[in-house]
Amino acid sequence: MHLTKAPLDLKHVSTITVSINDQPYIIAETLSIEGLLLAQNIAINSVAVVCNSQVVTKGQWKEQRCIEGDSFEIFAVVAGG
Amino acid sequence: MNDLDFVRYSRQILLNEVGESGQDSLSSCHVIVIGVGGLGSLVSHQLAAAGVGRLTLVDHDCVELSNLPRQLLFNDSDIGKSKAITARDKLALAYSQCKIVSITDQFGPENGASIVNMADMVIDCTDNFPSRQQVNRFCVDALRPLVTASVAHFQGQIFTVDTKSAPESGCYHCLFPTDSQVSETCRSVGVLGPMVGVMASMQALMAINHLLGIGQGSGKLMRFDGVSFKWREASLSRDPQCDVCGVKAKESGYHQSAHEQSCSKESIHKESCHAPN
Ligand SMILES: [Zn+2]
């Protein structure tokens, strides 16, 4: 999984700072979790999301908005044994 | 408990959280280990040694040369033999107080319900995502606690699913829906033996703690990164629309909060994943 900083026109969009896997990111303040994943080029069905140490199930990704200071952990399922 | 057993398990009995009654209760437990590979061979070894009374080992695979660096129960002379039978024979010899049964049929729709229904607890040590979904579904249906752990590369994940006592934490499918893409398996990205050992020991400890009611292991997803040596912990959440645990949670008397009810399911889960191994 590669995270890239999305190009953002700071003059026209209010921004917030969140962290994703311990790295700070400046994002548009209106982003949903789904929007955050898409902006980072992360396929929706490739990861699970934890926000502030609580799992956010996939059904909530469209509705839940990112807010200033949110700490996200984004990771893939590990299936080996 | 006889005198020899009292001596054998004395270091466990010494623990206030275990005691003689806890040791007795372990000896009356039946644990099913599904998958007797890296995790499963180590977990079943730990549980048999700790005094779990009955183990059922389920695996349709045979021992391969490439298994030996991490599947410490097996050696060169076991190559080509059934993992479930070989593990049963070796553990039964070493720990005669443990009654061990092996099942060499593939765990699946034909036998899943009957296997899981025998258990006080199920341990998922399988090596692929479709199997993990199946194990979860049978455990949720039968209201059996499930300790699921996985490992690949330098990543490990572990958590307990208990639809009976912790329905609010959801199930495996709530966290990883069926259409999740799986990129990392031991076969595709490799793994170090000790990395498997870390996760297997955590899984055996979580299992024993849960059987004895020690601590609060349920409801937490633990992830280990073997490069940074960091554990991360997160509270599990139930997907109110989960088509595996949704109905069961209602049956067992768990009521959705208003917030949960307002969330809608955003996608229809497709049976699109394929076995990576
Ligand atoms: Zn579920």
PDB file of C-alpha atoms in Angstrom, chain A residues 26-67:
ATOM      1  CA  ILE A  26      -3.262  17.948   4.916  1.00  0.00           C
ATOM      2  CA  ILE A  27      -6.652  17.177   3.422  1.00  0.00           C
ATOM      3  CA  ALA A  28      -9.856  18.992   2.476  1.00  0.00           C
ATOM      4  CA  GLU A  29     -12.031  19.363   5.556  1.00  0.00           C
ATOM      5  CA  THR A  30     -15.135  17.992   3.899  1.00  0.00           C
ATOM      6  CA  LEU A  31     -13.655  14.586   3.128  1.00  0.00           C
ATOM      7  CA  SER A  32     -15.398  11.407   4.191  1.00  0.00           C
ATOM      8  CA  ILE A  33     -13.300   8.371   5.045  1.00  0.00           C
ATOM      9  CA  GLU A  34     -14.139   6.969   1.629  1.00  0.00           C
ATOM     10  CA  GLY A  35     -13.028  10.260   0.070  1.00  0.00           C
ATOM     11  CA  LEU A  36      -9.811  10.112   2.065  1.00  0.00           C
ATOM     12  CA  LEU A  37      -9.040   6.628   0.753  1.00  0.00           C
ATOM     13  CA  LEU A  38      -9.844   7.590  -2.833  1.00  0.00           C
ATOM     14  CA  ALA A  39      -7.686  10.730  -2.561  1.00  0.00           C
ATOM     15  CA  GLN A  40      -4.799   8.493  -1.476  1.00  0.00           C
ATOM     16  CA  ASN A  41      -5.417   6.091  -4.378  1.00  0.00           C
ATOM     17  CA  ILE A  42      -6.289   3.275  -1.978  1.00  0.00           C
ATOM     18  CA  ALA A  43      -8.751   0.733  -3.348  1.00  0.00           C
ATOM     19  CA  ILE A  44     -11.849   0.650  -1.133  1.00  0.00           C
ATOM     20  CA  ASN A  45     -11.909  -3.139  -0.801  1.00  0.00           C
ATOM     21  CA  SER A  46      -8.203  -3.478  -0.020  1.00  0.00           C
ATOM     22  CA  VAL A  47      -8.096  -2.111   3.541  1.00  0.00           C
ATOM     23  CA  ALA A  48      -9.633  -1.854   6.980  1.00  0.00           C
ATOM     24  CA  VAL A  49      -9.724   1.510   8.754  1.00  0.00           C
ATOM     25  CA  VAL A  50      -9.145   2.415  12.388  1.00  0.00           C
ATOM     26  CA  CYS A  51      -9.878   5.999  13.460  1.00  0.00           C
ATOM     27  CA  ASN A  52      -8.610   7.107  16.885  1.00  0.00           C
ATOM     28  CA  SER A  53      -8.137   3.468  17.980  1.00  0.00           C
ATOM     29  CA  GLN A  54     -11.662   2.402  16.995  1.00  0.00           C
ATOM     30  CA  VAL A  55     -12.424   0.253  13.950  1.00  0.00           C
ATOM     31  CA  VAL A  56     -14.671   2.056  11.478  1.00  0.00           C
ATOM     32  CA  THR A  57     -16.616  -0.577   9.556  1.00  0.00           C
ATOM     33  CA  LYS A  58     -16.894  -0.170   5.813  1.00  0.00           C
ATOM     34  CA  GLY A  59     -20.595   0.703   5.953  1.00  0.00           C
ATOM     35  CA  GLN A  60     -19.711   3.986   7.681  1.00  0.00           C
ATOM     36  CA  TRP A  61     -17.001   5.166   5.320  1.00  0.00           C
ATOM     37  CA  LYS A  62     -19.321   7.264   3.168  1.00  0.00           C
ATOM     38  CA  GLU A  63     -20.910   9.019   6.131  1.00  0.00           C
ATOM     39  CA  GLN A  64     -18.100   9.545   8.598  1.00  0.00           C
ATOM     40  CA  ARG A  65     -16.242  12.811   8.004  1.00  0.00           C
ATOM     41  CA  CYS A  66     -12.590  13.309   8.795  1.00  0.00           C
ATOM     42  CA  ILE A  67     -11.998  15.929  11.459  1.00  0.00           C
TER      43      ILE A  67
END
